[in-house]
Tab-separated table of C-alpha atoms in Angstrom:
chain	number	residue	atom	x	y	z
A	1	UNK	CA	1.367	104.242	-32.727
A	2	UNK	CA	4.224	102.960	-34.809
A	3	UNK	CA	6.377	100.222	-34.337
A	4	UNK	CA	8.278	100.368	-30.929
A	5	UNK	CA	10.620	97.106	-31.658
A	6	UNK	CA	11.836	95.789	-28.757
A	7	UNK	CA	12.429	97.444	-25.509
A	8	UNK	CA	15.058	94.975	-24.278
A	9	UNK	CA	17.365	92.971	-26.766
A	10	UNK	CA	17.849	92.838	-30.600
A	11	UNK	CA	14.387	93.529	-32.524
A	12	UNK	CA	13.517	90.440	-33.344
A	13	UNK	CA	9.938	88.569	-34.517
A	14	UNK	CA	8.540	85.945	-32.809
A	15	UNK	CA	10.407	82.512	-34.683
A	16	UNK	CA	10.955	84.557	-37.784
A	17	UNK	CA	7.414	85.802	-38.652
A	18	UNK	CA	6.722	88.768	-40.223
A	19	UNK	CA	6.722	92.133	-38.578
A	20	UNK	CA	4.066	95.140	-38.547
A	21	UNK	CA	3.000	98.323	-36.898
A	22	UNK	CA	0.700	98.341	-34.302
A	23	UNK	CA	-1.092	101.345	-36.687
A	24	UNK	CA	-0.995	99.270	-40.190
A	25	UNK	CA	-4.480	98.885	-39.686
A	26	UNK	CA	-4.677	96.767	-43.064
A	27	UNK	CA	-1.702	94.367	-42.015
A	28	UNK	CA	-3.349	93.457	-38.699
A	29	UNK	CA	-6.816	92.605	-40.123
A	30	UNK	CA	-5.328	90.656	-43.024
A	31	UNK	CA	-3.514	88.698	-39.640
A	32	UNK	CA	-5.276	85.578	-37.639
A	33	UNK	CA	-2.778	86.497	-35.056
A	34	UNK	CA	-0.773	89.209	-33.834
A	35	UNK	CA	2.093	88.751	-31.163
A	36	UNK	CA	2.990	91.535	-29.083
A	37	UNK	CA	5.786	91.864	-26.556
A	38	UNK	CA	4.688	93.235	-22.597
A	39	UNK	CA	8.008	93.936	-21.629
A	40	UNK	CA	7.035	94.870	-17.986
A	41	UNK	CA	7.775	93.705	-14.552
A	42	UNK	CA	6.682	96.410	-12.363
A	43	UNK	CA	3.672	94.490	-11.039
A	44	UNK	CA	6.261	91.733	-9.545
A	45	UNK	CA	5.852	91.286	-5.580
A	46	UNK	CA	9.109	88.729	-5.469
A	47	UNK	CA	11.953	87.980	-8.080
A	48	UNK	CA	11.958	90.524	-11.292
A	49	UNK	CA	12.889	89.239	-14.711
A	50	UNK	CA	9.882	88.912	-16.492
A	51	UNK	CA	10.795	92.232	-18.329
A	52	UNK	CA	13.172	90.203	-20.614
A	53	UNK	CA	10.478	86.926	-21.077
A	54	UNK	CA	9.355	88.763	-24.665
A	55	UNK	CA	12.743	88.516	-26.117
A	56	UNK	CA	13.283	84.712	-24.608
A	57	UNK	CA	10.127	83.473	-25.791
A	58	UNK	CA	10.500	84.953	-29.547
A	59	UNK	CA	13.688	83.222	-29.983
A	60	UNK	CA	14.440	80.110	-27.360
A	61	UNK	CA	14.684	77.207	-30.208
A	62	UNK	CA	16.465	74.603	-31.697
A	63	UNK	CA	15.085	75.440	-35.329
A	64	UNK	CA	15.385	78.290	-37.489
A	65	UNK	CA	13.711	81.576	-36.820
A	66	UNK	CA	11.914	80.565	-40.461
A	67	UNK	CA	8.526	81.262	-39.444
A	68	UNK	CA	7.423	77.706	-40.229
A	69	UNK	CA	6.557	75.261	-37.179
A	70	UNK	CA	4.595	72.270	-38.926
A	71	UNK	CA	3.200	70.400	-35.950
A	72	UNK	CA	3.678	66.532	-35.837
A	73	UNK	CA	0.995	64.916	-34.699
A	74	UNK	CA	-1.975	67.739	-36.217
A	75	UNK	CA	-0.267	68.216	-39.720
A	76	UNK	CA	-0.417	71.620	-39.516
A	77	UNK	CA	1.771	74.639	-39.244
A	78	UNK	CA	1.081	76.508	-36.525
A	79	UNK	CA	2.665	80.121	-38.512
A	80	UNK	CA	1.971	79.116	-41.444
A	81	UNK	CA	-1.838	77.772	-41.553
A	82	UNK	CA	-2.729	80.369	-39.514
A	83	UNK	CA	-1.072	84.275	-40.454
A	84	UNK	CA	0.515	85.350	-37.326
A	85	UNK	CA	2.830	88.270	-37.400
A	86	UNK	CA	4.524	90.041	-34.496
A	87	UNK	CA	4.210	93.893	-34.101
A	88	UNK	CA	6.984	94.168	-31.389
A	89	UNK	CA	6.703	95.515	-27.670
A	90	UNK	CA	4.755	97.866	-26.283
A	91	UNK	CA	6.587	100.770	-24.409
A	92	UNK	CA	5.534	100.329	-21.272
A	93	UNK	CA	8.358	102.509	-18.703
A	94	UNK	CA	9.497	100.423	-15.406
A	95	UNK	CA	8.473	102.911	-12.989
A	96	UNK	CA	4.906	103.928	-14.199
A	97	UNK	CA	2.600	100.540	-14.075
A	98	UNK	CA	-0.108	102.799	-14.911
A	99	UNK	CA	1.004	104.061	-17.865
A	100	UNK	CA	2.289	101.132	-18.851
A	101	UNK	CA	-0.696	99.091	-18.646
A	102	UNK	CA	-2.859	101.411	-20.443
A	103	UNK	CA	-0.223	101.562	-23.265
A	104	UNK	CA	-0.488	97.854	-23.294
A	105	UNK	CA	-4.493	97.975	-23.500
A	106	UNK	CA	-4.872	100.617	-26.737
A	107	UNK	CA	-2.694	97.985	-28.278
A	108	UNK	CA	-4.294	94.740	-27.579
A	109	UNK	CA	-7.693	96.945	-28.023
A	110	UNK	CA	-6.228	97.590	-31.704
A	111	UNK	CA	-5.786	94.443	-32.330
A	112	UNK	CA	-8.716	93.096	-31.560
A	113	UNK	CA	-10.982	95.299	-33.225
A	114	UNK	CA	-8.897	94.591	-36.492
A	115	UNK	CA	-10.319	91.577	-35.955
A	116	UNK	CA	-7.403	89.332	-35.184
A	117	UNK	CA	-6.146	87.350	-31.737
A	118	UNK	CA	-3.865	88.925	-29.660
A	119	UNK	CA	-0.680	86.960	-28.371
A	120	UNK	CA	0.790	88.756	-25.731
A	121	UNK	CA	3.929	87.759	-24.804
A	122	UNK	CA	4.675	89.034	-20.647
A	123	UNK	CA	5.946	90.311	-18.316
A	124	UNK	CA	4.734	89.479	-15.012
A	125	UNK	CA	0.806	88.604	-14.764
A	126	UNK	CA	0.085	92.866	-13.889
A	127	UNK	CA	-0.629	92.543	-17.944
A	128	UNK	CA	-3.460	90.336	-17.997
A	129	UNK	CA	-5.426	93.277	-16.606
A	130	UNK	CA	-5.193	95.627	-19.495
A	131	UNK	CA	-5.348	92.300	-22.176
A	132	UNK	CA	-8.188	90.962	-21.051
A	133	UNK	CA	-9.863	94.158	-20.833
A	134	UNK	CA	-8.943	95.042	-24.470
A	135	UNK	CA	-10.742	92.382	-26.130
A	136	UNK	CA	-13.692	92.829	-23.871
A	137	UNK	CA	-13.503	96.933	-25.027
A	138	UNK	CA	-14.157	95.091	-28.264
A	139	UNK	CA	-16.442	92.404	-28.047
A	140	UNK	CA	-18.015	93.176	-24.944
A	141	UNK	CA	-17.695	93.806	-21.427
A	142	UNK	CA	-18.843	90.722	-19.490
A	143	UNK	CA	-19.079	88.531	-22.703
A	144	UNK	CA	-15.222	87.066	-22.766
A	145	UNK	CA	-14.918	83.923	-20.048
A	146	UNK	CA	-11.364	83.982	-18.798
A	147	UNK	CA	-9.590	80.218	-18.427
A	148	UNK	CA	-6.592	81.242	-16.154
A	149	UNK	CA	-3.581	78.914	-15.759
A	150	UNK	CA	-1.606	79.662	-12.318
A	151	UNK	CA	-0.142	78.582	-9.104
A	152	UNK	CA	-1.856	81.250	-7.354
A	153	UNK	CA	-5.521	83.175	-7.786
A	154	UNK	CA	-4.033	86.584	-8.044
A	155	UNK	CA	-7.427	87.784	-6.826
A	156	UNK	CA	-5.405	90.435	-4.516
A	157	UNK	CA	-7.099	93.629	-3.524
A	158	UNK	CA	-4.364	95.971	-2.490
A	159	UNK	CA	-0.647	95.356	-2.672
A	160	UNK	CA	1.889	97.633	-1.203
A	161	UNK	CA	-0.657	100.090	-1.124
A	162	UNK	CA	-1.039	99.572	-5.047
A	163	UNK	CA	-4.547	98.564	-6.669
A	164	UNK	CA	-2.362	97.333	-9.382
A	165	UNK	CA	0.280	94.160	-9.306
A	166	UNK	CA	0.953	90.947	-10.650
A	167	UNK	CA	-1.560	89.326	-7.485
A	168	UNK	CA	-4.652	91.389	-8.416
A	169	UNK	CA	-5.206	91.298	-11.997
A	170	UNK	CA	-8.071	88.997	-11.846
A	171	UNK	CA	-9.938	90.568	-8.692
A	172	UNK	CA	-9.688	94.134	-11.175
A	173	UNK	CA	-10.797	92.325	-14.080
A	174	UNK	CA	-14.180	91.276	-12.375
A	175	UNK	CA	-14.563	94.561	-10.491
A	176	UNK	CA	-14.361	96.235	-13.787
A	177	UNK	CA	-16.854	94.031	-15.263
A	178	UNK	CA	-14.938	93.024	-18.257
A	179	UNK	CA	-14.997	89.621	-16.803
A	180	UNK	CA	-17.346	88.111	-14.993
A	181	UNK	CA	-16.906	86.452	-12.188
A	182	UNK	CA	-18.917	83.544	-12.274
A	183	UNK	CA	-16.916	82.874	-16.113
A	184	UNK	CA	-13.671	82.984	-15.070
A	185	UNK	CA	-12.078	79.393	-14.709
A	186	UNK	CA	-9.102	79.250	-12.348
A	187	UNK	CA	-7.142	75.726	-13.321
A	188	UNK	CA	-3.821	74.588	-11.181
A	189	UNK	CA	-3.975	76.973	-7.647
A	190	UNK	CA	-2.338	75.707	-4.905
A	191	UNK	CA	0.087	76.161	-2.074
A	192	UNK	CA	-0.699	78.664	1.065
A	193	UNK	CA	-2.138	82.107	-0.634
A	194	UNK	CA	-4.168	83.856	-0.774
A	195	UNK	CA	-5.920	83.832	2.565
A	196	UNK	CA	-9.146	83.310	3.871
A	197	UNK	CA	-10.321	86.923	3.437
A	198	UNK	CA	-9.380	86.627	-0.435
A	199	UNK	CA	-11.230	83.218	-0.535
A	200	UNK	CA	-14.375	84.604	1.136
A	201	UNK	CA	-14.600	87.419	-1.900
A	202	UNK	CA	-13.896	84.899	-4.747
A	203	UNK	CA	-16.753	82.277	-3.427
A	204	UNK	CA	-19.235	85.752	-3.336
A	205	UNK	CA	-18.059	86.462	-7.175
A	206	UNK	CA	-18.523	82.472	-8.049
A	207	UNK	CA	-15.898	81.895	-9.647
A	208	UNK	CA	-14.716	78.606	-10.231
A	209	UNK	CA	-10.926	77.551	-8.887
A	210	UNK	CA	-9.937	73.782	-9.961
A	211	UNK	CA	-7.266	73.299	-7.571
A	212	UNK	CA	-4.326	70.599	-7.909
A	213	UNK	CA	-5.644	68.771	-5.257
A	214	UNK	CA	-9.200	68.036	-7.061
A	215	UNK	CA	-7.222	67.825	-10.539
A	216	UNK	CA	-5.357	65.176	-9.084
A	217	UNK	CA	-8.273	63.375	-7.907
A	218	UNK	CA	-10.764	63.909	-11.013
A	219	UNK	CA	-8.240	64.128	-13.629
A	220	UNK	CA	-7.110	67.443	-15.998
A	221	UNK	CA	-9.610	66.417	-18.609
A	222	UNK	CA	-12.051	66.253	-16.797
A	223	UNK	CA	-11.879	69.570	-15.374
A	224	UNK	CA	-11.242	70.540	-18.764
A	225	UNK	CA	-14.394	69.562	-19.749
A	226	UNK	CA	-16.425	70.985	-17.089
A	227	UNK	CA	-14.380	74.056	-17.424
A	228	UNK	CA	-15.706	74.691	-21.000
A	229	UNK	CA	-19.203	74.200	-20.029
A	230	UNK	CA	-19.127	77.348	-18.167
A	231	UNK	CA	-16.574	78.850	-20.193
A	232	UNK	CA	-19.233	79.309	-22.958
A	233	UNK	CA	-22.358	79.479	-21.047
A	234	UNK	CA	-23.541	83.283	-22.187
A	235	UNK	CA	-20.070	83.870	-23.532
A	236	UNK	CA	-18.841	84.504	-26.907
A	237	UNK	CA	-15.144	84.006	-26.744
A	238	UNK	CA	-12.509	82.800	-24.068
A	239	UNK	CA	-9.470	84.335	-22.777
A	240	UNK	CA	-6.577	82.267	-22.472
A	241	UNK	CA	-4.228	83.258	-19.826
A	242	UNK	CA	-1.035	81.285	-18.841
A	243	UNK	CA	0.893	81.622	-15.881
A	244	UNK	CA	4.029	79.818	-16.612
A	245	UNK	CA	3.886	78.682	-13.168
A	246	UNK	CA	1.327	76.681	-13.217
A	247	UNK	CA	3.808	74.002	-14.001
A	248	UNK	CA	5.847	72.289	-10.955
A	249	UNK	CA	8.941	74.369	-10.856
A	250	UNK	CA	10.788	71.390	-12.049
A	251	UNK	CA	9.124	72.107	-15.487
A	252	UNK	CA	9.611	75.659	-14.957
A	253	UNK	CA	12.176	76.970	-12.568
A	254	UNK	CA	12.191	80.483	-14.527
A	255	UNK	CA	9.656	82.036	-12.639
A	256	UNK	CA	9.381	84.963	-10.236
A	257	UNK	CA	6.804	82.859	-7.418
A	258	UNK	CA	7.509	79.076	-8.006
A	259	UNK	CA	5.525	76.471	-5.961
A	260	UNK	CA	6.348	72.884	-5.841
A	261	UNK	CA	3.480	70.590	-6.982
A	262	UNK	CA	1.919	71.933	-10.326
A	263	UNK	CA	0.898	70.452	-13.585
A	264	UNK	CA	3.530	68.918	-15.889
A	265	UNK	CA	4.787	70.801	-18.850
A	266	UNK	CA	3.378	67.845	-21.192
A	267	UNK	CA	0.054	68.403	-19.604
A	268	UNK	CA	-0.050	72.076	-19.691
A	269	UNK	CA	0.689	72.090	-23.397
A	270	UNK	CA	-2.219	69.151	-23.943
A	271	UNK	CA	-4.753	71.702	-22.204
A	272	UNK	CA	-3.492	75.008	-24.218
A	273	UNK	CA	-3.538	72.668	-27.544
A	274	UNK	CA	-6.978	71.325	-26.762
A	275	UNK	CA	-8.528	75.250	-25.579
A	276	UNK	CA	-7.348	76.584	-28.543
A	277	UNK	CA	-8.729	74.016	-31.024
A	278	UNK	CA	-12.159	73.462	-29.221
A	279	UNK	CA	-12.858	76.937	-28.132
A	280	UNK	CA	-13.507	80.321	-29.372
A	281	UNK	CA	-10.412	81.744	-28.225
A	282	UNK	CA	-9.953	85.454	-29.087
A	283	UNK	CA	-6.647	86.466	-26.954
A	284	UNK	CA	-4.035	85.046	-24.928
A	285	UNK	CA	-1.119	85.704	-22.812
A	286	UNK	CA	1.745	83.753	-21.227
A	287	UNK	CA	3.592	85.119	-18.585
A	288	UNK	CA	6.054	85.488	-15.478
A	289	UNK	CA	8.866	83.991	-17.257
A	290	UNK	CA	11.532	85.325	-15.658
A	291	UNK	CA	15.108	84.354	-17.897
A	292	UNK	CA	17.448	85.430	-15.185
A	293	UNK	CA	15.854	82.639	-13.157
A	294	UNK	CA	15.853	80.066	-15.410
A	295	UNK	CA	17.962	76.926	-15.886
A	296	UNK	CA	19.632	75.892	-19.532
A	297	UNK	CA	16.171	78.144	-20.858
A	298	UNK	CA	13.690	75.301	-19.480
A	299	UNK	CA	11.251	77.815	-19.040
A	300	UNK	CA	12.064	79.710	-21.960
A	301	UNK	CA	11.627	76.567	-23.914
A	302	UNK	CA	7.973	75.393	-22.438
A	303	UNK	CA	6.806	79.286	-23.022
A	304	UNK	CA	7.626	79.257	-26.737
A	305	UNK	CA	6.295	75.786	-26.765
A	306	UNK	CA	2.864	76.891	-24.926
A	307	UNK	CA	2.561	79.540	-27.729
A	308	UNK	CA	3.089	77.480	-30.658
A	309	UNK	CA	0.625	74.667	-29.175
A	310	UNK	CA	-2.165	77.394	-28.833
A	311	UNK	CA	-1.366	78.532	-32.319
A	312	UNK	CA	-1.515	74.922	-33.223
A	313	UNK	CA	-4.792	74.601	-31.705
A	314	UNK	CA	-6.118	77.817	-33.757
A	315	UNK	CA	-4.416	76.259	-36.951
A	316	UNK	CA	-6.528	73.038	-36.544
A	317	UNK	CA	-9.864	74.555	-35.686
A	318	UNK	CA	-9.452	76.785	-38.763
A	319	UNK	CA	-9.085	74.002	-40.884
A	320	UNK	CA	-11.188	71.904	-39.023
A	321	UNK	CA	-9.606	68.640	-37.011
A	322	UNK	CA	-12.086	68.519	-34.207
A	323	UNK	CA	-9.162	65.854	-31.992
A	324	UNK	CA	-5.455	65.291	-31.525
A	325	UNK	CA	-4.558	62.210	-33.893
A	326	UNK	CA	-4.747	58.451	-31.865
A	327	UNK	CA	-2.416	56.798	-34.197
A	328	UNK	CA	1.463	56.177	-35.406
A	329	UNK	CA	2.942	59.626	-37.495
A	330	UNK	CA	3.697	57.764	-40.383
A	331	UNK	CA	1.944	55.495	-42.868
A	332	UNK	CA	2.496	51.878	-42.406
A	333	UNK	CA	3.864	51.773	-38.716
């Protein structure tokens, strides 16, 4: 495969990093981190949009697209301390999900097994199916723990008479066995869905939901902690994935399902920051940003931000700060 570009929009990298073909074989092992756009929204079951989140999340900013991002409070640069480069979307046609998700696994599979972490930019949360499931072709079926950020379990079974949508990746991932069910850590659910029938089969797979209601009671970090516990317990590596709507919609209104009541954006970028630094992380995706639902790019914003915090969390474990920094920025204060 050679480089697509972009399917929607001008082709541009992700904040100005460099770009490469998905086939380059040398230029993605020589990477820490290779973006990639899922420009799909096929899997949606409410509002569309999410095709276009690639092309808002490369370029929403304030700052030059300079491919330099030095982080204020870790001292490092999350594009520059780590090499990330962007290889551009993935082709993946409107109308064929299945095609498009398998077109979307050779080239997180690719990645992968040149040895670098995948940063898949979505699209609605369909994708996480076939990026999960690439790094596990890689490193092992049943030996990446997922950590799932979302609103809602999207343990579906069958969706307008579909196996495949953006409310069933994670019940596919564990029937597969590329995940296991009893290592995949579900943090922020909440509101009315999925139903008792849905609830039943994720209890009989053990997995582990940390709802809003118990995070507001125990407190994010310590879920968090508890959370990596199992993460890692006969694992090798995580999978990060990020539902953008795991935030209250008044963080991110840009979504296709919002639901009143989730995390912060401050929070959710404390978490991502903290997975990334502590934890073997070895791909990620953030999704279901949805632009033509979003206000003055709020969403837009807080996605870009959630991937430069997780590459600012893989910049600082590779040079080896262990916690975020207590004190004042500068010297003196």
């Amino acid at each position: 495969m050679t480089r697509y570009g972009a399917q929607f929009g001008p082709d541009i990298t992700f904040l100005g990093v460099p770009a490469v073909d998905v086939d380059d074989a040398a230029a993605l092992a020589a990477a820490d981190v290779v973006v990639v756009g899922a420009p799909f929204d096929g899997g949606t079951s409410h509002r569309p949009g999410t095709r276009f989140g690639p092309m808002a999340i490369r370029q929403t900013d304030y700052l030059p697209q300079d491919g330099s991002r030095p982080h204020l409070a870790l001292r490092v640069d999350a594009l520059q301390d780590v090499t990330v480069v962007d290889m551009g979307d993935v082709e993946m046609p409107p109308g064929e999900i299945e095609r498009a998700l398998h077109a979307l696994e050779d080239a997180v599979y690719a990645i992968a097994a040149a040895g670098s972490v995948p940063l898949v930019l979505g699209g609605d949360h369909s994708i996480a199916l076939p990026d999960a499931t690439g790094v596990a072709r890689h490193l092992g079926m049943g030996k990446v723990s997922m950590i799932h950020f979302d609103a809602h379990a999207d343990t579906g079974d069958i969706e307008f008479g579909s196996l495949y949508g953006h409310g069933q990746p994670m019940r596919r991932l564990i029937e597969s066995g590329a995940v296991r069910g009893d290592r995949f850590l579900q943090i922020g659910l909440r509101g009315y869905w999925p139903g008792p029938e849905t609830m039943a089969w994720m209890a009989e797979q053990d997995m582990r939901s940390y709802e809003m209601t118990e995070i507001g009671k125990r407190g994010l970090d310590v879920c968090l902690d508890e959370a990596f516990e199992i993460a890692m317990d006969d694992c090798d590596a995580v999978f990060l994935s990020v539902d953008i709507d795991v935030c209250d919609p008044g963080h991110a209104p840009g979504t296709g399902t919002p639901e009143p009541g989730g995390l912060s954006s401050r929070e959710l970028l404390d978490a991502v920051r903290r997975i990334c630094r502590e934890l073997p992380v070895a791909g990620i995706d953030v999704v279901e940003v949805s632009p033509p639902y979003d206000h003055a790019e709020i969403t837009a914003y807080l996605a870009n931000r959630v991937c430069l915090e997780a590459l600012s969390g893989l910049a600082a474990r590779k040079v080896g700060i262990t916690h975020d920094p207590a004190g004042p920025l500068l010297e003196g204060r």
